[in-house]
């Protein structure tokens, strides 16, 4: 992805991806052994070097600093291809391209960008992002790592947990409390070089999956950085980190698409070749039902991720859309991978087949970058606070084949709006305290958004698979809407059972 000379026209992203993605696929096939990465608990330096030569560490960084300047949507295509073969590799690159570098690109001073972005683009330096703390969990407002003004520097003290890429990162983007910058509860985002005195990393965590991804605790003990290492407006860290997380969640969702594709590819190969009772098991109706669902869900996940990338390129805010994609894709990928194991039978439980590893690697995505249970509450609250209608499909044109399914999605959107308004009327501001209501409303909204993205793909591609995905998602959305009215009864039943258990 070398920069074009002034006399050469700038290649379009589609042209770049047309060349890049086959190169990435060939490299993965030749050089990446997912089984060995999982066994050894690390991505080999030779693989990192190959990724650097392909230009992947600079794919989202500005051309002026040696990057390719690709959009979020284009980067998602690359991350999905990486994750199709190995999720640890995809996480290393995706974290660097998103959360690790985005703050510096968007908020860093010219001097800071000039110092670091060329090294980050070349892969000579890998970026990391540190926000989570053991005692805070999903509540970033509860973090305790603090930056205090001391002369012309910022002194950092504290500890960050579960830091991806942390074991070999050269630069950390860190979210810290900065009571001297914007008030007692203010937070800021700070760039911290890994070789700064007082920065130390712990041992690699032993994990269920993504074992090749570096995950460590990073400690800051009297760490001094210049004040210009604060990114953007001091004290505005929580708002800023929301935008960075939108990139991170979207790229993580793309990784889920890739993992699901890998599981689906393995399953198709297996059910075509495995015979029972004189026929390939892929010919059986029960198997076809699984495979059809897996293919449709994977297609819908890809459509939803693409819609987020398109929105970002159009200049729209994507915080909510990226959160929706994160929940939908992480849960969809796990279900696809679980069905892959099921269809492989006993072989699916053996590590040598690869599908068990894909399943293990996918499980974490429902937890990191925001646990889904918490994100569902945020999505539900956002739905109550805004007009959640899904607007008309201007792309239908004369393709009457899709008028009926598209109209069903429009009817679903109107039902969602009516139910949302009903919740507001019945419960008022107290609705935000009813977690089952919020989660069910969120799931209906998620399925509706995914159905819309799928029907748009169906129209664009005249794809029966996309149409099937839209129909199944509409059914799911209506199911969640039907359960809204039972939320109070279900909550009370749950309480009775758990009260007895907690009293033991």
Tab-separated table of C-alpha atoms in Angstrom:
chain	number	residue	atom	x	y	z
A	1	UNK	CA	0.000	0.000	0.000
A	2	UNK	CA	2.751	2.422	-0.901
A	3	UNK	CA	1.721	6.004	-1.517
A	4	UNK	CA	1.084	7.039	-5.122
A	5	UNK	CA	3.328	9.642	-6.670
A	6	UNK	CA	1.899	13.038	-7.544
A	7	UNK	CA	1.613	12.024	-11.199
A	8	UNK	CA	-0.428	8.938	-10.374
A	9	UNK	CA	-4.127	9.136	-9.568
A	10	UNK	CA	-5.162	8.041	-6.085
A	11	UNK	CA	-6.566	4.521	-6.236
A	12	UNK	CA	-10.073	4.118	-4.896
A	13	UNK	CA	-10.626	2.055	-1.780
A	14	UNK	CA	-12.360	-0.597	-3.865
A	15	UNK	CA	-9.292	-0.827	-6.097
A	16	UNK	CA	-6.969	-1.009	-3.100
A	17	UNK	CA	-9.023	-3.781	-1.502
A	18	UNK	CA	-9.217	-5.669	-4.795
A	19	UNK	CA	-5.431	-5.985	-4.701
A	20	UNK	CA	-4.887	-6.107	-0.942
A	21	UNK	CA	-7.398	-8.748	0.159
A	22	UNK	CA	-6.031	-11.514	-2.122
A	23	UNK	CA	-2.524	-10.649	-0.915
A	24	UNK	CA	-3.714	-10.943	2.690
A	25	UNK	CA	-5.432	-14.275	1.951
A	26	UNK	CA	-2.279	-15.689	0.343
A	27	UNK	CA	-0.146	-14.541	3.256
A	28	UNK	CA	-2.512	-16.089	5.787
A	29	UNK	CA	-2.609	-19.384	3.923
A	30	UNK	CA	1.175	-19.552	3.657
A	31	UNK	CA	2.391	-18.064	6.917
A	32	UNK	CA	-0.283	-18.192	9.640
A	33	UNK	CA	-0.786	-21.381	11.642
A	34	UNK	CA	-3.704	-20.731	13.964
A	35	UNK	CA	-3.188	-24.001	15.815
A	36	UNK	CA	0.443	-23.093	16.608
A	37	UNK	CA	-0.493	-19.551	17.656
A	38	UNK	CA	-3.097	-20.951	20.048
A	39	UNK	CA	-0.662	-23.575	21.387
A	40	UNK	CA	2.257	-21.181	21.861
A	41	UNK	CA	0.176	-18.269	23.134
A	42	UNK	CA	1.752	-15.680	20.850
A	43	UNK	CA	1.722	-14.337	17.307
A	44	UNK	CA	5.208	-15.014	15.863
A	45	UNK	CA	7.438	-12.077	15.023
A	46	UNK	CA	7.647	-13.376	11.446
A	47	UNK	CA	3.871	-12.999	11.131
A	48	UNK	CA	4.000	-9.478	12.550
A	49	UNK	CA	6.727	-8.646	10.066
A	50	UNK	CA	4.667	-9.984	7.183
A	51	UNK	CA	1.642	-7.970	8.255
A	52	UNK	CA	3.843	-4.884	8.413
A	53	UNK	CA	5.158	-5.503	4.891
A	54	UNK	CA	1.566	-5.739	3.663
A	55	UNK	CA	0.987	-2.320	5.200
A	56	UNK	CA	-1.771	-3.462	7.541
A	57	UNK	CA	-0.532	-1.562	10.586
A	58	UNK	CA	-0.835	1.668	8.608
A	59	UNK	CA	-4.078	0.947	6.789
A	60	UNK	CA	-6.178	3.494	8.718
A	61	UNK	CA	-3.397	6.033	9.302
A	62	UNK	CA	-3.087	9.165	7.141
A	63	UNK	CA	-1.077	8.956	3.937
A	64	UNK	CA	0.983	11.948	5.050
A	65	UNK	CA	2.525	9.738	7.752
A	66	UNK	CA	3.075	6.639	5.617
A	67	UNK	CA	-0.342	5.053	6.040
A	68	UNK	CA	-2.973	4.145	3.461
A	69	UNK	CA	-5.753	6.370	4.828
A	70	UNK	CA	-8.404	3.680	4.484
A	71	UNK	CA	-11.837	4.274	5.924
A	72	UNK	CA	-13.347	2.338	8.794
A	73	UNK	CA	-15.441	0.299	6.358
A	74	UNK	CA	-12.410	-0.698	4.280
A	75	UNK	CA	-10.439	-1.623	7.401
A	76	UNK	CA	-13.358	-3.847	8.454
A	77	UNK	CA	-12.943	-5.843	5.242
A	78	UNK	CA	-9.284	-6.475	6.093
A	79	UNK	CA	-9.948	-7.400	9.722
A	80	UNK	CA	-12.703	-9.812	8.669
A	81	UNK	CA	-10.282	-11.550	6.301
A	82	UNK	CA	-7.693	-11.882	9.074
A	83	UNK	CA	-10.256	-13.232	11.541
A	84	UNK	CA	-11.430	-15.838	9.051
A	85	UNK	CA	-8.070	-17.560	9.636
A	86	UNK	CA	-6.960	-16.454	13.116
A	87	UNK	CA	-8.711	-14.219	15.613
A	88	UNK	CA	-5.597	-13.367	17.628
A	89	UNK	CA	-3.949	-11.918	14.531
A	90	UNK	CA	-7.112	-9.982	13.692
A	91	UNK	CA	-7.354	-8.563	17.210
A	92	UNK	CA	-3.727	-7.440	17.182
A	93	UNK	CA	-4.183	-5.544	13.918
A	94	UNK	CA	-7.726	-4.333	14.615
A	95	UNK	CA	-6.879	-2.945	18.049
A	96	UNK	CA	-3.871	-1.122	16.605
A	97	UNK	CA	-5.892	0.271	13.677
A	98	UNK	CA	-8.788	1.400	15.856
A	99	UNK	CA	-8.577	2.043	19.577
A	100	UNK	CA	-4.792	2.050	19.641
A	101	UNK	CA	-4.168	4.811	17.101
A	102	UNK	CA	-7.450	6.619	16.496
A	103	UNK	CA	-7.061	8.999	19.417
A	104	UNK	CA	-3.654	10.119	18.203
A	105	UNK	CA	-4.911	10.562	14.624
A	106	UNK	CA	-7.953	12.615	15.598
A	107	UNK	CA	-6.778	14.424	18.725
A	108	UNK	CA	-2.985	14.471	18.844
A	109	UNK	CA	-0.897	17.602	18.367
A	110	UNK	CA	0.973	17.944	15.034
A	111	UNK	CA	4.270	17.287	16.821
A	112	UNK	CA	2.966	14.167	18.534
A	113	UNK	CA	1.511	12.819	15.289
A	114	UNK	CA	4.756	13.516	13.418
A	115	UNK	CA	6.741	11.681	16.081
A	116	UNK	CA	4.615	8.560	16.362
A	117	UNK	CA	2.411	7.973	13.323
A	118	UNK	CA	5.218	7.029	10.885
A	119	UNK	CA	6.470	4.379	13.312
A	120	UNK	CA	2.944	3.133	13.935
A	121	UNK	CA	2.199	2.995	10.205
A	122	UNK	CA	5.315	0.950	9.458
A	123	UNK	CA	4.602	-1.578	12.204
A	124	UNK	CA	7.870	-0.703	13.915
A	125	UNK	CA	5.727	0.322	16.885
A	126	UNK	CA	2.450	-1.384	17.861
A	127	UNK	CA	-0.277	0.589	19.648
A	128	UNK	CA	-2.414	-0.378	22.604
A	129	UNK	CA	-5.375	1.082	24.498
A	130	UNK	CA	-5.764	0.975	28.266
A	131	UNK	CA	-9.041	1.890	29.943
A	132	UNK	CA	-10.374	-1.101	31.905
A	133	UNK	CA	-9.595	-1.530	35.598
A	134	UNK	CA	-10.232	-4.594	37.708
A	135	UNK	CA	-12.528	-2.793	40.150
A	136	UNK	CA	-14.425	-0.739	37.572
A	137	UNK	CA	-15.501	-3.291	34.947
A	138	UNK	CA	-17.817	-1.692	32.401
A	139	UNK	CA	-18.164	1.474	34.509
A	140	UNK	CA	-15.437	3.650	33.021
A	141	UNK	CA	-16.556	6.505	35.268
A	142	UNK	CA	-15.239	4.445	38.223
A	143	UNK	CA	-11.626	4.259	37.070
A	144	UNK	CA	-8.989	5.174	39.653
A	145	UNK	CA	-5.828	5.640	37.592
A	146	UNK	CA	-5.026	9.318	38.046
A	147	UNK	CA	-3.046	11.974	36.239
A	148	UNK	CA	-2.015	14.984	38.314
A	149	UNK	CA	-0.279	18.145	37.168
A	150	UNK	CA	3.263	18.381	38.495
A	151	UNK	CA	5.067	21.372	37.058
A	152	UNK	CA	4.793	21.114	33.282
A	153	UNK	CA	4.153	17.375	33.332
A	154	UNK	CA	1.344	14.981	34.079
A	155	UNK	CA	2.100	12.352	36.725
A	156	UNK	CA	0.254	9.045	36.212
A	157	UNK	CA	-0.382	6.497	38.951
A	158	UNK	CA	-2.589	3.435	38.754
A	159	UNK	CA	-3.113	0.125	37.033
A	160	UNK	CA	-4.980	-1.032	33.929
A	161	UNK	CA	-6.217	-4.585	33.401
A	162	UNK	CA	-6.745	-6.783	30.342
A	163	UNK	CA	-4.693	-4.520	28.058
A	164	UNK	CA	-4.675	-5.940	24.529
A	165	UNK	CA	-1.304	-5.739	22.717
A	166	UNK	CA	0.102	-4.616	26.058
A	167	UNK	CA	2.960	-7.114	26.204
A	168	UNK	CA	4.738	-5.675	23.167
A	169	UNK	CA	3.135	-2.261	22.592
A	170	UNK	CA	5.384	0.731	22.081
A	171	UNK	CA	2.658	3.310	22.735
A	172	UNK	CA	-0.361	3.289	25.046
A	173	UNK	CA	-3.474	5.415	24.811
A	174	UNK	CA	-4.676	5.610	28.413
A	175	UNK	CA	-7.903	6.871	29.978
A	176	UNK	CA	-7.167	8.488	33.363
A	177	UNK	CA	-8.830	10.666	35.960
A	178	UNK	CA	-7.436	14.198	35.786
A	179	UNK	CA	-8.950	16.188	38.677
A	180	UNK	CA	-6.682	19.150	37.890
A	181	UNK	CA	-7.907	19.319	34.285
A	182	UNK	CA	-11.586	20.116	34.131
A	183	UNK	CA	-12.880	19.348	37.624
A	184	UNK	CA	-12.709	16.636	40.278
A	185	UNK	CA	-14.471	14.027	38.119
A	186	UNK	CA	-12.818	14.946	34.831
A	187	UNK	CA	-11.091	12.311	32.724
A	188	UNK	CA	-8.571	12.673	29.922
A	189	UNK	CA	-6.962	10.524	27.255
A	190	UNK	CA	-3.189	10.453	27.427
A	191	UNK	CA	-0.486	9.076	25.108
A	192	UNK	CA	2.139	7.191	27.100
A	193	UNK	CA	5.267	5.707	25.458
A	194	UNK	CA	5.899	2.224	26.789
A	195	UNK	CA	9.527	2.999	27.628
A	196	UNK	CA	8.608	5.880	29.961
A	197	UNK	CA	10.123	5.289	33.417
A	198	UNK	CA	7.518	3.855	35.784
A	199	UNK	CA	5.557	1.932	33.108
A	200	UNK	CA	5.608	-1.825	33.684
A	201	UNK	CA	3.676	-4.792	32.347
A	202	UNK	CA	2.639	-7.977	34.084
A	203	UNK	CA	2.638	-11.560	32.874
A	204	UNK	CA	0.430	-12.667	30.007
A	205	UNK	CA	-3.015	-13.762	31.168
A	206	UNK	CA	-4.017	-17.407	30.705
A	207	UNK	CA	-7.192	-17.292	28.662
A	208	UNK	CA	-9.991	-19.501	27.362
A	209	UNK	CA	-9.442	-18.255	23.825
A	210	UNK	CA	-7.539	-15.706	21.709
A	211	UNK	CA	-4.462	-17.133	23.388
A	212	UNK	CA	-2.141	-15.590	20.842
A	213	UNK	CA	-3.423	-12.111	21.648
A	214	UNK	CA	-1.316	-10.309	24.240
A	215	UNK	CA	-3.381	-9.519	27.356
A	216	UNK	CA	-1.552	-8.055	30.350
A	217	UNK	CA	-1.878	-5.707	33.305
A	218	UNK	CA	-0.074	-2.393	32.823
A	219	UNK	CA	1.039	-0.395	35.866
A	220	UNK	CA	1.888	3.301	36.077
A	221	UNK	CA	4.030	4.290	39.056
A	222	UNK	CA	5.014	7.952	39.155
A	223	UNK	CA	5.004	8.076	35.345
A	224	UNK	CA	5.741	11.567	34.004
A	225	UNK	CA	4.664	12.624	30.507
A	226	UNK	CA	4.625	16.117	28.971
A	227	UNK	CA	1.301	17.894	29.143
A	228	UNK	CA	1.062	17.889	25.349
A	229	UNK	CA	0.621	14.097	25.543
A	230	UNK	CA	-2.959	14.742	26.666
A	231	UNK	CA	-5.054	14.128	23.555
A	232	UNK	CA	-7.707	16.648	22.601
A	233	UNK	CA	-9.447	18.804	25.183
A	234	UNK	CA	-8.162	18.054	28.708
A	235	UNK	CA	-10.950	16.757	30.932
A	236	UNK	CA	-13.110	15.686	27.972
A	237	UNK	CA	-11.961	12.086	27.997
A	238	UNK	CA	-15.312	10.348	28.453
A	239	UNK	CA	-16.832	12.002	25.404
A	240	UNK	CA	-13.687	11.413	23.383
A	241	UNK	CA	-13.387	7.759	24.335
A	242	UNK	CA	-16.947	7.162	23.144
A	243	UNK	CA	-15.867	8.000	19.608
A	244	UNK	CA	-12.783	5.800	19.866
A	245	UNK	CA	-14.850	2.892	21.151
A	246	UNK	CA	-17.156	3.272	18.157
A	247	UNK	CA	-14.197	2.483	15.902
A	248	UNK	CA	-13.038	-0.324	18.177
A	249	UNK	CA	-16.454	-1.975	18.412
A	250	UNK	CA	-16.977	-1.792	14.661
A	251	UNK	CA	-13.620	-3.399	13.899
A	252	UNK	CA	-14.295	-6.039	16.548
A	253	UNK	CA	-17.660	-6.715	14.892
A	254	UNK	CA	-15.857	-7.182	11.588
A	255	UNK	CA	-13.660	-9.760	13.308
A	256	UNK	CA	-16.823	-11.587	14.344
A	257	UNK	CA	-17.910	-11.640	10.695
A	258	UNK	CA	-14.593	-13.195	9.724
A	259	UNK	CA	-14.756	-15.813	12.476
A	260	UNK	CA	-18.282	-16.765	11.441
A	261	UNK	CA	-17.146	-17.097	7.822
A	262	UNK	CA	-14.308	-19.359	8.908
A	263	UNK	CA	-16.693	-21.556	10.886
A	264	UNK	CA	-19.172	-21.641	8.004
A	265	UNK	CA	-16.438	-22.560	5.494
A	266	UNK	CA	-15.285	-25.423	7.716
A	267	UNK	CA	-18.852	-26.624	8.179
A	268	UNK	CA	-19.665	-26.600	4.475
A	269	UNK	CA	-16.562	-28.644	3.723
A	270	UNK	CA	-17.444	-31.127	6.437
A	271	UNK	CA	-21.152	-31.674	5.697
A	272	UNK	CA	-20.441	-32.136	1.995
A	273	UNK	CA	-17.869	-34.846	2.659
A	274	UNK	CA	-19.291	-36.637	5.719
A	275	UNK	CA	-21.621	-39.510	4.791
A	276	UNK	CA	-24.169	-41.281	6.941
A	277	UNK	CA	-26.848	-43.740	5.868
A	278	UNK	CA	-25.473	-43.598	2.347
A	279	UNK	CA	-25.778	-39.808	1.874
A	280	UNK	CA	-23.791	-36.667	2.684
A	281	UNK	CA	-25.101	-35.281	5.956
A	282	UNK	CA	-25.437	-31.938	4.193
A	283	UNK	CA	-28.399	-33.400	2.296
A	284	UNK	CA	-30.429	-33.911	5.478
A	285	UNK	CA	-33.120	-31.358	6.227
A	286	UNK	CA	-31.958	-30.854	9.819
A	287	UNK	CA	-28.431	-30.089	8.623
A	288	UNK	CA	-29.696	-27.731	5.927
A	289	UNK	CA	-31.664	-25.811	8.559
A	290	UNK	CA	-28.499	-25.226	10.568
A	291	UNK	CA	-26.406	-24.265	7.553
A	292	UNK	CA	-29.065	-21.913	6.172
A	293	UNK	CA	-29.300	-20.115	9.517
A	294	UNK	CA	-25.513	-19.890	9.812
A	295	UNK	CA	-25.149	-18.474	6.307
A	296	UNK	CA	-27.996	-16.005	6.770
A	297	UNK	CA	-26.747	-14.762	10.127
A	298	UNK	CA	-23.207	-14.326	8.796
A	299	UNK	CA	-24.562	-12.398	5.813
A	300	UNK	CA	-26.646	-10.152	8.084
A	301	UNK	CA	-23.646	-9.494	10.333
A	302	UNK	CA	-21.585	-8.405	7.329
A	303	UNK	CA	-24.417	-6.186	6.092
A	304	UNK	CA	-24.774	-4.492	9.471
A	305	UNK	CA	-21.024	-3.860	9.776
A	306	UNK	CA	-20.962	-2.404	6.279
A	307	UNK	CA	-23.839	-0.079	7.164
A	308	UNK	CA	-21.836	1.278	10.113
A	309	UNK	CA	-18.826	1.865	7.883
A	310	UNK	CA	-21.007	3.654	5.342
A	311	UNK	CA	-22.484	5.859	8.060
A	312	UNK	CA	-19.016	6.775	9.323
A	313	UNK	CA	-17.842	7.658	5.816
A	314	UNK	CA	-20.916	9.850	5.415
A	315	UNK	CA	-19.946	11.793	8.531
A	316	UNK	CA	-22.725	10.425	10.737
A	317	UNK	CA	-22.294	9.635	14.426
A	318	UNK	CA	-21.872	5.881	14.845
A	319	UNK	CA	-21.713	5.406	18.608
A	320	UNK	CA	-25.138	3.738	18.799
A	321	UNK	CA	-24.820	1.903	15.480
A	322	UNK	CA	-21.434	0.461	16.432
A	323	UNK	CA	-22.818	-0.718	19.773
A	324	UNK	CA	-25.715	-2.420	18.015
A	325	UNK	CA	-23.293	-4.096	15.612
A	326	UNK	CA	-21.068	-5.224	18.480
A	327	UNK	CA	-23.901	-6.977	20.310
A	328	UNK	CA	-25.440	-8.500	17.175
A	329	UNK	CA	-22.180	-9.721	15.662
A	330	UNK	CA	-20.623	-11.070	18.856
A	331	UNK	CA	-23.730	-13.083	19.686
A	332	UNK	CA	-24.307	-14.128	16.085
A	333	UNK	CA	-20.723	-15.293	15.628
A	334	UNK	CA	-20.801	-17.380	18.791
A	335	UNK	CA	-24.025	-19.070	17.697
A	336	UNK	CA	-22.607	-19.745	14.217
A	337	UNK	CA	-19.445	-21.238	15.731
A	338	UNK	CA	-21.442	-23.301	18.214
A	339	UNK	CA	-23.526	-24.756	15.392
A	340	UNK	CA	-20.325	-25.505	13.517
A	341	UNK	CA	-19.129	-27.606	16.456
A	342	UNK	CA	-22.517	-29.328	16.628
A	343	UNK	CA	-22.538	-30.250	12.948
A	344	UNK	CA	-18.997	-31.622	13.169
A	345	UNK	CA	-20.220	-34.009	15.847
A	346	UNK	CA	-17.538	-35.493	18.105
A	347	UNK	CA	-14.845	-34.190	15.745
A	348	UNK	CA	-15.984	-30.650	16.487
A	349	UNK	CA	-14.910	-31.120	20.095
A	350	UNK	CA	-11.352	-31.957	19.055
A	351	UNK	CA	-8.874	-29.120	18.731
A	352	UNK	CA	-7.336	-30.508	15.538
A	353	UNK	CA	-10.434	-29.706	13.475
A	354	UNK	CA	-10.119	-25.973	14.254
A	355	UNK	CA	-13.777	-25.233	14.983
A	356	UNK	CA	-13.324	-25.653	18.739
A	357	UNK	CA	-10.633	-22.962	18.649
A	358	UNK	CA	-12.856	-20.615	16.657
A	359	UNK	CA	-15.606	-21.093	19.250
A	360	UNK	CA	-13.216	-20.389	22.140
A	361	UNK	CA	-11.783	-17.339	20.392
A	362	UNK	CA	-15.256	-15.920	19.783
A	363	UNK	CA	-16.565	-16.187	23.349
A	364	UNK	CA	-14.686	-13.126	24.622
A	365	UNK	CA	-16.356	-10.794	22.128
A	366	UNK	CA	-19.561	-10.760	24.173
A	367	UNK	CA	-17.527	-9.389	27.098
A	368	UNK	CA	-14.785	-7.031	26.010
A	369	UNK	CA	-15.278	-3.484	24.716
A	370	UNK	CA	-18.429	-3.459	26.820
A	371	UNK	CA	-20.239	-6.512	28.196
A	372	UNK	CA	-23.330	-7.177	26.102
A	373	UNK	CA	-25.669	-7.205	29.107
A	374	UNK	CA	-24.602	-3.646	29.899
A	375	UNK	CA	-24.634	-2.509	26.283
A	376	UNK	CA	-28.187	-3.805	25.866
A	377	UNK	CA	-29.282	-1.490	28.669
A	378	UNK	CA	-27.610	1.440	26.927
A	379	UNK	CA	-29.197	0.561	23.593
A	380	UNK	CA	-32.610	0.232	25.221
A	381	UNK	CA	-32.223	3.569	26.975
A	382	UNK	CA	-31.135	5.173	23.692
A	383	UNK	CA	-34.193	3.743	21.948
A	384	UNK	CA	-36.437	5.311	24.569
A	385	UNK	CA	-34.686	8.631	24.161
A	386	UNK	CA	-34.860	8.945	20.385
A	387	UNK	CA	-37.086	8.314	17.401
A	388	UNK	CA	-36.216	4.711	16.569
A	389	UNK	CA	-38.124	4.542	13.264
A	390	UNK	CA	-36.385	2.985	10.305
A	391	UNK	CA	-36.849	5.159	7.257
A	392	UNK	CA	-37.979	4.146	3.774
A	393	UNK	CA	-35.849	2.165	1.353
A	394	UNK	CA	-35.199	4.481	-1.549
A	395	UNK	CA	-32.982	1.876	-3.207
A	396	UNK	CA	-35.845	-0.480	-4.097
A	397	UNK	CA	-36.442	0.948	-7.556
A	398	UNK	CA	-38.271	-1.429	-9.853
A	399	UNK	CA	-37.168	-4.644	-8.191
A	400	UNK	CA	-40.637	-5.669	-7.146
A	401	UNK	CA	-39.337	-9.029	-5.884
A	402	UNK	CA	-38.275	-7.275	-2.694
A	403	UNK	CA	-41.228	-4.936	-2.221
A	404	UNK	CA	-43.068	-7.372	0.038
A	405	UNK	CA	-40.132	-8.219	2.355
A	406	UNK	CA	-39.092	-4.565	2.466
A	407	UNK	CA	-42.610	-3.523	3.405
A	408	UNK	CA	-42.570	-6.062	6.220
A	409	UNK	CA	-39.428	-4.422	7.603
A	410	UNK	CA	-41.142	-1.045	7.393
A	411	UNK	CA	-44.145	-2.458	9.265
A	412	UNK	CA	-41.776	-3.864	11.865
A	413	UNK	CA	-40.157	-0.464	12.293
A	414	UNK	CA	-43.549	1.118	12.896
A	415	UNK	CA	-44.408	-1.588	15.450
A	416	UNK	CA	-41.126	-0.925	17.203
A	417	UNK	CA	-41.915	2.758	17.345
A	418	UNK	CA	-45.396	2.137	18.756
A	419	UNK	CA	-44.070	-0.227	21.416
A	420	UNK	CA	-41.322	2.220	22.351
A	421	UNK	CA	-43.848	5.027	22.737
A	422	UNK	CA	-46.038	2.701	24.783
A	423	UNK	CA	-43.180	1.973	27.185
A	424	UNK	CA	-42.570	5.724	27.566
A	425	UNK	CA	-46.247	6.374	28.295
A	426	UNK	CA	-46.714	3.503	30.747
A	427	UNK	CA	-43.474	3.815	32.682
A	428	UNK	CA	-42.302	7.395	32.192
A	429	UNK	CA	-38.750	8.197	33.278
A	430	UNK	CA	-38.815	5.133	35.519
A	431	UNK	CA	-38.481	2.916	32.443
A	432	UNK	CA	-34.697	3.155	32.666
A	433	UNK	CA	-34.832	1.205	35.944
A	434	UNK	CA	-36.487	-1.829	34.332
A	435	UNK	CA	-33.602	-3.810	32.904
A	436	UNK	CA	-35.634	-6.569	31.250
A	437	UNK	CA	-37.727	-3.980	29.438
A	438	UNK	CA	-34.640	-2.155	28.224
A	439	UNK	CA	-32.929	-5.341	27.092
A	440	UNK	CA	-35.946	-6.656	25.208
A	441	UNK	CA	-36.519	-3.302	23.571
A	442	UNK	CA	-32.829	-3.234	22.635
A	443	UNK	CA	-32.961	-6.697	21.099
A	444	UNK	CA	-35.989	-5.752	19.036
A	445	UNK	CA	-34.159	-2.646	17.810
A	446	UNK	CA	-31.011	-4.646	17.041
A	447	UNK	CA	-32.914	-7.231	15.006
A	448	UNK	CA	-34.778	-4.476	13.166
A	449	UNK	CA	-31.562	-2.656	12.250
A	450	UNK	CA	-29.961	-5.905	11.105
A	451	UNK	CA	-33.065	-6.792	9.081
A	452	UNK	CA	-32.929	-3.400	7.396
A	453	UNK	CA	-29.251	-3.799	6.514
A	454	UNK	CA	-30.017	-7.278	5.139
A	455	UNK	CA	-32.925	-6.183	2.959
A	456	UNK	CA	-30.809	-3.385	1.548
A	457	UNK	CA	-28.211	-5.984	0.583
A	458	UNK	CA	-30.952	-8.181	-0.884
A	459	UNK	CA	-32.082	-5.337	-3.127
A	460	UNK	CA	-28.550	-4.368	-4.113
A	461	UNK	CA	-27.382	-7.896	-4.868
A	462	UNK	CA	-30.723	-9.555	-5.689
A	463	UNK	CA	-29.700	-12.031	-3.017
A	464	UNK	CA	-32.058	-14.725	-1.777
A	465	UNK	CA	-29.718	-15.313	1.172
A	466	UNK	CA	-29.988	-11.679	2.270
A	467	UNK	CA	-33.762	-11.814	1.890
A	468	UNK	CA	-33.902	-14.963	4.026
A	469	UNK	CA	-31.758	-13.233	6.661
A	470	UNK	CA	-34.104	-10.232	6.727
A	471	UNK	CA	-37.177	-12.429	7.144
A	472	UNK	CA	-35.713	-14.453	10.010
A	473	UNK	CA	-34.558	-11.294	11.766
A	474	UNK	CA	-37.991	-9.728	11.421
A	475	UNK	CA	-39.460	-12.814	13.093
A	476	UNK	CA	-36.981	-12.443	15.966
A	477	UNK	CA	-37.751	-8.754	16.362
A	478	UNK	CA	-41.486	-9.391	16.574
A	479	UNK	CA	-40.769	-12.090	19.154
A	480	UNK	CA	-38.886	-9.643	21.369
A	481	UNK	CA	-41.633	-7.046	21.026
A	482	UNK	CA	-44.217	-9.627	22.089
A	483	UNK	CA	-42.228	-10.283	25.264
A	484	UNK	CA	-42.141	-6.644	26.361
A	485	UNK	CA	-45.516	-6.922	28.063
A	486	UNK	CA	-44.376	-9.902	30.161
A	487	UNK	CA	-41.273	-8.231	31.533
A	488	UNK	CA	-42.719	-7.436	34.972
A	489	UNK	CA	-44.032	-10.971	35.483
A	490	UNK	CA	-40.753	-12.502	34.352
A	491	UNK	CA	-38.760	-10.194	36.610
A	492	UNK	CA	-40.879	-11.154	39.612
A	493	UNK	CA	-40.519	-14.875	38.855
A	494	UNK	CA	-36.755	-14.492	38.569
A	495	UNK	CA	-36.661	-12.605	41.836
A	496	UNK	CA	-38.555	-15.332	43.716
A	497	UNK	CA	-36.177	-18.018	42.516
A	498	UNK	CA	-32.991	-16.095	43.161
A	499	UNK	CA	-34.097	-14.749	46.549
A	500	UNK	CA	-34.329	-18.339	47.784
A	501	UNK	CA	-30.915	-19.149	46.317
A	502	UNK	CA	-29.222	-16.037	47.713
A	503	UNK	CA	-30.658	-16.766	51.192
A	504	UNK	CA	-28.808	-20.077	51.420
